[in-house]
Short mmCIF file of C-alpha atoms in Angstrom, two decimals:
data_model
loop_
_atom_site.label_atom_id
_atom_site.label_comp_id
_atom_site.label_asym_id
_atom_site.label_seq_id
_atom_site.Cartn_x
_atom_site.Cartn_y
_atom_site.Cartn_z
CA MET G 1 0.03 -0.02 0.01
CA LYS G 2 2.73 2.43 0.88
CA VAL G 3 4.69 1.67 -2.39
CA LYS G 4 1.27 2.11 -4.21
CA ARG G 5 0.58 5.65 -2.44
CA SER G 6 4.31 6.57 -3.35
CA ILE G 7 3.71 5.87 -7.02
CA LYS G 8 0.60 7.67 -7.25
CA ILE G 9 1.95 10.85 -5.65
CA LEU G 10 4.94 10.52 -7.88
CA SER G 11 2.87 10.33 -10.93
CA TYR G 12 1.41 13.80 -9.87
CA VAL G 13 4.82 15.11 -9.60
CA LEU G 14 5.84 13.77 -12.90
CA SER G 15 2.84 15.43 -14.22
CA ALA G 16 4.22 18.86 -12.85
CA ALA G 17 7.59 18.34 -14.07
CA MET G 18 6.33 17.60 -17.75
CA LEU G 19 4.02 20.85 -17.35
CA LEU G 20 7.23 22.82 -16.61
CA SER G 21 9.28 21.53 -19.21
CA VAL G 22 6.98 22.27 -22.39
CA GLY G 23 8.81 23.98 -25.06
CA THR G 24 12.06 24.12 -23.20
CA VAL G 25 15.47 24.05 -24.96
CA ALA G 26 17.99 21.27 -24.47
CA ASN G 27 20.47 21.68 -21.39
CA ALA G 28 18.39 24.45 -19.81
CA GLU G 29 19.72 25.27 -16.32
CA ALA G 30 17.74 22.94 -13.53
CA SER G 31 15.98 24.88 -10.91
CA GLU G 32 17.68 25.61 -7.75
CA ASP G 33 16.89 24.72 -4.05
CA VAL G 34 18.85 25.99 -1.34
CA SER G 35 18.55 25.96 2.49
CA GLU G 36 19.97 29.02 3.96
CA ASN G 37 22.40 28.10 6.74
CA VAL G 38 20.23 25.36 8.52
CA LYS G 39 21.21 21.84 9.01
CA LEU G 40 17.86 19.57 8.86
CA SER G 41 17.63 16.10 10.58
CA GLU G 42 16.87 13.31 7.93
CA ARG G 43 13.61 13.33 9.33
CA GLU G 44 12.77 16.93 8.72
CA GLN G 45 14.26 16.53 5.38
CA ARG G 46 11.88 13.83 4.60
CA LEU G 47 9.05 15.73 5.86
CA GLU G 48 10.01 18.61 3.34
CA GLU G 49 10.45 16.28 0.65
CA ILE G 50 7.03 15.09 0.88
CA LEU G 51 5.37 18.39 1.05
CA ASN G 52 7.28 20.07 -1.71
CA ASP G 53 6.15 17.21 -3.93
CA TYR G 54 2.70 17.79 -2.60
CA TYR G 55 2.86 21.47 -3.46
CA ASP G 56 4.16 20.83 -6.95
CA ALA G 57 1.52 18.30 -7.65
CA VAL G 58 -1.32 20.77 -6.42
CA ASN G 59 0.06 23.59 -8.52
CA ALA G 60 0.25 21.29 -11.80
CA GLN G 61 -3.21 20.47 -11.29
CA GLU G 62 -4.30 23.93 -10.81
CA ASN G 63 -2.71 24.71 -14.34
CA GLN G 64 -4.20 21.88 -16.05
CA LEU G 65 -7.94 21.68 -14.77
CA SER G 66 -11.07 23.76 -14.23
CA ALA G 67 -11.80 25.17 -11.11
CA ALA G 68 -14.38 22.37 -10.00
CA SER G 69 -11.81 19.69 -11.26
CA SER G 70 -8.86 21.08 -9.76
CA TYR G 71 -10.69 21.39 -6.31
CA GLN G 72 -11.53 17.58 -6.28
CA ASN G 73 -7.86 16.52 -7.47
CA GLU G 74 -6.38 18.70 -4.84
CA ASN G 75 -8.21 16.89 -2.18
CA SER G 76 -7.46 13.64 -3.63
CA ILE G 77 -3.64 14.58 -3.82
CA GLN G 78 -3.83 16.04 -0.16
CA GLU G 79 -5.21 12.87 1.19
CA GLU G 80 -2.78 10.52 -0.88
CA THR G 81 -0.17 12.85 0.94
CA VAL G 82 -1.41 12.67 4.57
CA ALA G 83 -1.57 8.88 4.06
CA LEU G 84 1.99 8.61 3.11
CA LEU G 85 3.18 10.97 5.90
CA ASN G 86 1.39 8.66 8.28
CA GLU G 87 2.75 5.56 6.73
CA GLU G 88 6.21 7.10 7.30
CA GLY G 89 5.58 7.64 11.00
CA PHE G 90 4.21 11.23 10.98
CA GLU G 91 1.20 12.22 12.85
CA ALA G 92 -0.57 14.10 9.81
CA TYR G 93 -4.15 15.34 9.39
CA SER G 94 -6.01 16.77 6.38
CA VAL G 95 -7.78 19.84 7.36
CA ASN G 96 -10.82 21.37 5.39
CA ASP G 97 -14.37 22.34 6.18
CA ASP G 98 -15.43 18.86 6.24
CA THR G 99 -12.81 17.82 8.76
CA TYR G 100 -12.27 20.98 10.58
CA ALA G 101 -14.23 20.32 13.82
CA SER G 102 -12.93 16.67 14.06
CA VAL G 103 -9.51 17.31 13.84
CA GLN G 104 -9.69 20.01 16.02
CA ASP G 105 -11.25 17.94 18.82
CA THR G 106 -8.51 15.21 18.10
CA LEU G 107 -5.68 17.54 18.54
CA ASP G 108 -7.36 19.26 21.62
CA THR G 109 -6.23 22.49 20.45
CA ASP G 110 -7.91 25.83 18.79
CA LEU G 111 -7.24 25.85 15.04
CA LYS G 112 -8.22 29.63 14.90
CA GLU G 113 -5.43 30.33 17.33
CA LEU G 114 -3.22 28.99 14.51
CA GLY G 115 -4.61 31.02 11.68
CA VAL G 116 -6.10 27.79 10.31
CA ASP G 117 -9.48 28.82 8.38
CA SER G 118 -12.26 26.29 7.85
CA GLU G 119 -12.58 28.13 4.37
CA TYR G 120 -9.35 26.54 3.24
CA SER G 121 -7.34 23.46 2.98
CA TYR G 122 -4.11 22.60 5.34
CA ILE G 123 -1.94 19.74 6.23
CA ILE G 124 -1.04 19.53 9.82
CA VAL G 125 1.86 17.60 11.28
CA VAL G 126 2.26 17.08 14.96
CA ASP G 127 5.74 15.55 15.56
CA ALA G 128 8.28 15.58 18.55
CA ALA G 129 10.93 13.04 16.97
CA GLY G 130 14.30 13.77 17.12
CA GLU G 131 13.83 16.15 20.03
CA GLY G 132 16.75 16.58 22.64
CA ASN G 133 19.49 18.21 20.56
CA GLY G 134 21.83 17.66 23.29
CA ASN G 135 19.67 19.82 25.69
CA ALA G 136 19.73 17.90 29.02
CA GLN G 137 16.34 19.37 30.15
CA THR G 138 14.71 18.07 27.08
CA ARG G 139 13.81 14.31 26.71
CA ALA G 140 11.12 12.66 24.26
CA SER G 141 8.20 11.57 25.90
CA TYR G 142 4.74 9.91 25.03
CA GLY G 143 2.07 10.54 22.52
CA GLY G 144 4.04 12.91 20.36
CA SER G 145 5.04 15.41 23.30
CA PHE G 146 8.18 15.70 25.16
CA ASN G 147 9.13 17.38 28.54
CA TYR G 148 10.84 20.53 28.81
CA THR G 149 12.06 22.05 32.40
CA TYR G 150 11.81 25.78 32.54
CA ASN G 151 12.57 27.45 36.07
CA GLY G 152 12.29 24.11 37.90
CA THR G 153 8.81 23.25 36.71
CA THR G 154 8.66 20.64 34.03
CA TYR G 155 5.92 21.07 30.91
CA SER G 156 4.75 19.05 28.47
CA LEU G 157 5.46 20.33 25.00
CA ARG G 158 4.76 19.11 21.38
CA ARG G 159 5.49 20.38 17.71
CA LEU G 160 2.55 21.30 15.37
CA THR G 161 3.25 22.26 11.68
CA VAL G 162 0.86 24.03 9.69
CA PHE G 163 1.28 23.41 5.82
CA ALA G 164 -1.36 25.92 3.80
CA SER G 165 -2.84 24.47 0.62
CA ASP G 166 -4.88 27.36 -0.65
CA ASP G 167 -4.83 30.02 2.12
CA PRO G 168 -4.21 33.13 0.09
CA LYS G 169 -2.57 34.65 3.28
CA MET G 170 0.04 31.99 3.41
CA ASN G 171 0.43 30.76 -0.17
CA LYS G 172 0.91 33.88 -2.63
CA GLN G 173 1.74 34.15 -6.49
CA SER G 174 2.05 37.07 -8.72
CA THR G 175 3.34 38.02 -11.96
CA ALA G 176 5.20 41.20 -13.40
CA ASP G 177 5.96 41.89 -17.42
CA LEU G 178 9.62 42.19 -18.04
CA LEU G 179 9.58 43.00 -21.52
CA LYS G 180 7.94 46.26 -22.47
CA SER G 181 9.66 46.37 -25.81
CA ALA G 182 10.49 43.33 -28.15
CA SER G 183 13.64 44.95 -29.43
CA THR G 184 16.76 42.82 -29.53
CA ASN G 185 19.06 45.01 -27.24
CA LEU G 186 16.31 45.16 -24.64
CA ILE G 187 15.73 41.30 -24.71
CA GLU G 188 19.52 40.71 -24.32
CA ASN G 189 19.77 42.90 -21.65
CA CYS G 190 16.77 41.30 -20.00
CA LEU G 191 18.11 37.94 -20.49
CA ASN G 192 21.39 39.11 -18.65
CA THR G 193 19.54 40.88 -15.69
CA ALA G 194 19.67 38.76 -12.30
CA ILE G 195 16.58 38.04 -10.05
CA TYR G 196 16.83 38.59 -6.44
CA ALA G 197 14.37 37.64 -3.39
CA TYR G 198 14.79 39.78 -0.33
CA ILE G 199 13.40 38.11 2.91
CA ASP G 200 12.80 41.16 5.41
CA PHE G 201 14.15 39.90 8.57
CA LEU G 202 17.05 37.78 6.97
CA SER G 203 20.22 39.46 5.92
CA GLY G 204 21.28 39.96 2.31
CA PRO G 205 19.50 39.23 -1.23
CA LEU G 206 19.11 35.95 -2.21
CA HIS G 207 20.30 35.48 -5.81
CA MET G 208 17.75 33.44 -7.80
CA GLY G 209 19.89 33.48 -10.98
CA THR G 210 19.65 35.53 -14.17
CA VAL G 211 16.64 35.61 -16.63
CA ALA G 212 18.76 33.41 -19.25
CA SER G 213 20.05 31.13 -16.50
CA ILE G 214 16.45 30.48 -15.16
CA CYS G 215 14.87 30.13 -18.45
CA GLY G 216 17.68 28.50 -20.29
CA LEU G 217 17.45 30.71 -23.17
CA GLY G 218 19.86 32.98 -25.17
CA ILE G 219 19.05 35.91 -27.54
CA GLY G 220 19.27 33.34 -30.50
CA ASN G 221 15.97 32.23 -29.44
CA PHE G 222 14.29 35.56 -30.22
CA ARG G 223 14.75 35.93 -33.78
CA ASN G 224 11.30 37.65 -34.15
CA GLY G 225 11.40 39.67 -31.11
CA GLN G 226 8.12 41.25 -31.87
CA SER G 227 6.12 38.34 -30.96
CA ALA G 228 8.28 37.75 -27.71
CA THR G 229 7.21 37.85 -23.97
CA LEU G 230 9.00 37.69 -20.57
CA THR G 231 6.97 37.20 -17.58
CA LEU G 232 8.60 36.98 -13.94
CA THR G 233 6.36 34.96 -11.51
CA GLY G 234 6.95 34.94 -7.77
CA ALA G 235 5.69 32.66 -5.59
CA THR G 236 5.73 32.57 -1.74
CA VAL G 237 4.81 29.93 0.78
CA TRP G 238 5.34 30.42 4.42
CA THR G 239 4.99 27.38 6.66
CA ARG G 240 4.77 27.70 10.61
CA GLU G 241 5.77 25.48 13.33
CA TYR G 242 4.31 25.99 16.59
CA THR G 243 5.48 24.72 19.91
CA GLN G 244 2.57 24.18 22.13
CA VAL G 245 2.27 23.51 25.79
CA TRP G 246 -0.16 21.27 27.52
CA SER G 247 -2.66 23.22 29.96
CA SER G 248 -3.94 20.74 32.56
CA TYR G 249 -6.29 23.41 33.54
CA ASP G 250 -7.80 23.99 30.29
CA GLN G 251 -7.40 20.36 29.12
CA LYS G 252 -5.86 21.40 25.84
CA TRP G 253 -2.67 22.39 23.93
CA ILE G 254 -1.92 26.03 24.04
CA SER G 255 0.33 27.49 21.49
CA GLY G 256 3.25 29.35 23.29
CA SER G 257 5.85 30.03 20.36
CA SER G 258 6.29 29.79 16.54
CA VAL G 259 8.88 29.80 13.94
CA GLU G 260 8.73 29.42 10.40
CA TYR G 261 10.36 28.81 7.03
CA VAL G 262 9.39 30.45 3.65
CA GLN G 263 10.05 29.14 0.15
CA SER G 264 10.55 31.70 -2.42
CA LYS G 265 10.01 30.57 -6.02
CA SER G 266 10.63 32.74 -9.02
CA SER G 267 9.94 31.34 -12.38
CA ILE G 268 10.54 32.92 -15.92
CA THR G 269 7.85 32.41 -18.83
CA ALA G 270 9.07 33.15 -21.99
CA SER G 271 6.99 32.79 -25.36
CA TYR G 272 8.77 33.29 -28.69
CA TYR G 273 8.66 32.13 -32.23
CA ASP G 274 11.15 29.51 -33.16
CA ALA G 275 12.35 30.03 -36.81
CA TYR G 276 13.97 26.89 -37.02
CA SER G 277 10.80 24.73 -36.23
CA ASN G 278 8.20 27.42 -37.46
CA THR G 279 6.36 26.91 -34.31
CA PRO G 280 5.57 29.17 -31.15
CA GLN G 281 7.46 28.23 -28.04
CA ILE G 282 6.80 28.72 -24.38
CA VAL G 283 9.24 28.09 -22.01
CA THR G 284 9.07 28.06 -17.99
CA ARG G 285 11.73 27.37 -15.49
CA PRO G 286 11.49 27.77 -11.64
CA SER G 287 14.37 28.72 -9.29
CA SER G 288 13.75 28.30 -5.58
CA ARG G 289 15.35 29.19 -2.20
CA THR G 290 14.19 28.06 1.34
CA SER G 291 14.96 30.64 4.04
CA TYR G 292 14.34 29.94 7.94
CA SER G 293 13.72 32.26 10.68
CA LYS G 294 16.35 32.77 13.20
CA HIS G 295 15.46 30.64 15.95
CA TRP G 296 14.49 27.58 13.69
CA ASN G 297 15.98 24.43 15.56
CA THR G 298 17.15 26.34 18.80
CA THR G 299 16.07 25.92 22.23
CA TRP G 300 14.25 29.39 21.99
CA ARG G 301 11.15 27.49 20.59
CA ASN G 302 11.01 25.66 24.06
CA GLN G 303 11.94 28.44 26.37
CA TYR G 304 9.54 31.04 24.74
CA ALA G 305 6.72 28.47 24.23
CA VAL G 306 6.68 28.35 28.01
CA VAL G 307 7.15 32.17 28.40
CA GLY G 308 4.12 32.63 25.82
CA TYR G 309 1.82 29.98 27.64
CA LEU G 310 2.71 31.84 31.19
CA ASN G 311 1.93 35.16 29.72
CA SER G 312 -1.02 34.15 27.58
CA PHE G 313 0.81 35.73 24.49
CA LEU G 314 2.18 33.54 21.56
CA GLN G 315 5.68 34.47 20.77
CA TYR G 316 6.51 34.84 17.13
CA ASP G 317 9.84 34.19 15.13
CA THR G 318 9.15 35.07 11.62
CA VAL G 319 11.10 35.86 8.36
CA GLY G 320 8.67 38.62 7.01
CA ASN G 321 7.83 40.07 3.50
CA VAL G 322 9.33 38.46 0.32
CA LYS G 323 10.14 40.83 -2.21
CA TYR G 324 11.30 39.73 -5.73
CA SER G 325 13.77 42.19 -7.69
CA TYR G 326 14.61 42.49 -11.26
CA GLY G 327 17.48 44.96 -12.48
CA GLY G 328 17.52 46.72 -8.79
CA THR G 329 13.66 47.19 -9.08
CA VAL G 330 11.42 45.36 -6.78
CA LYS G 331 8.65 43.99 -9.16
CA ILE G 332 6.67 41.58 -6.72
CA THR G 333 6.13 42.21 -2.83
CA HIS G 334 4.23 39.35 -1.01
CA TYR G 335 3.38 40.62 2.34
CA GLU G 336 3.41 38.49 5.76
CA ASN G 337 0.13 39.78 6.79
CA PHE G 338 -1.02 36.68 9.10
#
């Protein structure tokens, strides 16, 4: 069963890859996926791998199908992904309008407090595996939770991660036209211009690549410039991991702290006339980066979870807004407004 589900999800991913490769030229540069200065455990890497495949499959379905069919297929992909996660030892839940109340009861927590809206779809993962990290005050415990001692008192904590499927606050996409004129000089300059992503609370720009390196094209592809277009797409997905504290008084899990990472993807879509084949061509190639908030994988999460719990005030460690820049000018800004 595990193999069948893995194969089925892989088929969705292959569909996404085929969609992105339509009309591409040979030896185009592969997309780049970089984790910024964070060492993930094998378990964390596997979780991200499964969820990245999920996002790619959902995006492929959205591009191929009508709204109604897309919704049904996205739900199917989500269910398959949740089943795979559970088979690999994660405690995963599919959250939508139909399952919202039952998942909330099962998790003994307030989903609204986590920004989870019943109008949209999410995957929630509860996991405490790998806890410890050399901290003598932290040890794995029962039921996906672990113990943490703060100021002489031991608390029961757990990790809860929210992956947004279609929540427009957490999953954003925008486009910008890069080619105002189709002159040969302008196209050549455009191809040599670099794309950068800027993450508000992290230092320095993230180089996504030049237009040419992203889309794998050269000026020779644009023989008939009058019919050429170049479009930048910026896609941003935030993922939040909450550390919750068990409240024996409330008999539920209270969120005390939150860390997060953001996946910033840029893609260049080029359309042009290919004189050699006498056909129009469309090329799309993505470039991606993954950036983590400052306290990802540090004991800050545990300490401030307790601080937040004791003060009834959730402590956030965020990455902030994401900006996509072309030629020194910000073309797309995605605000972290949740």
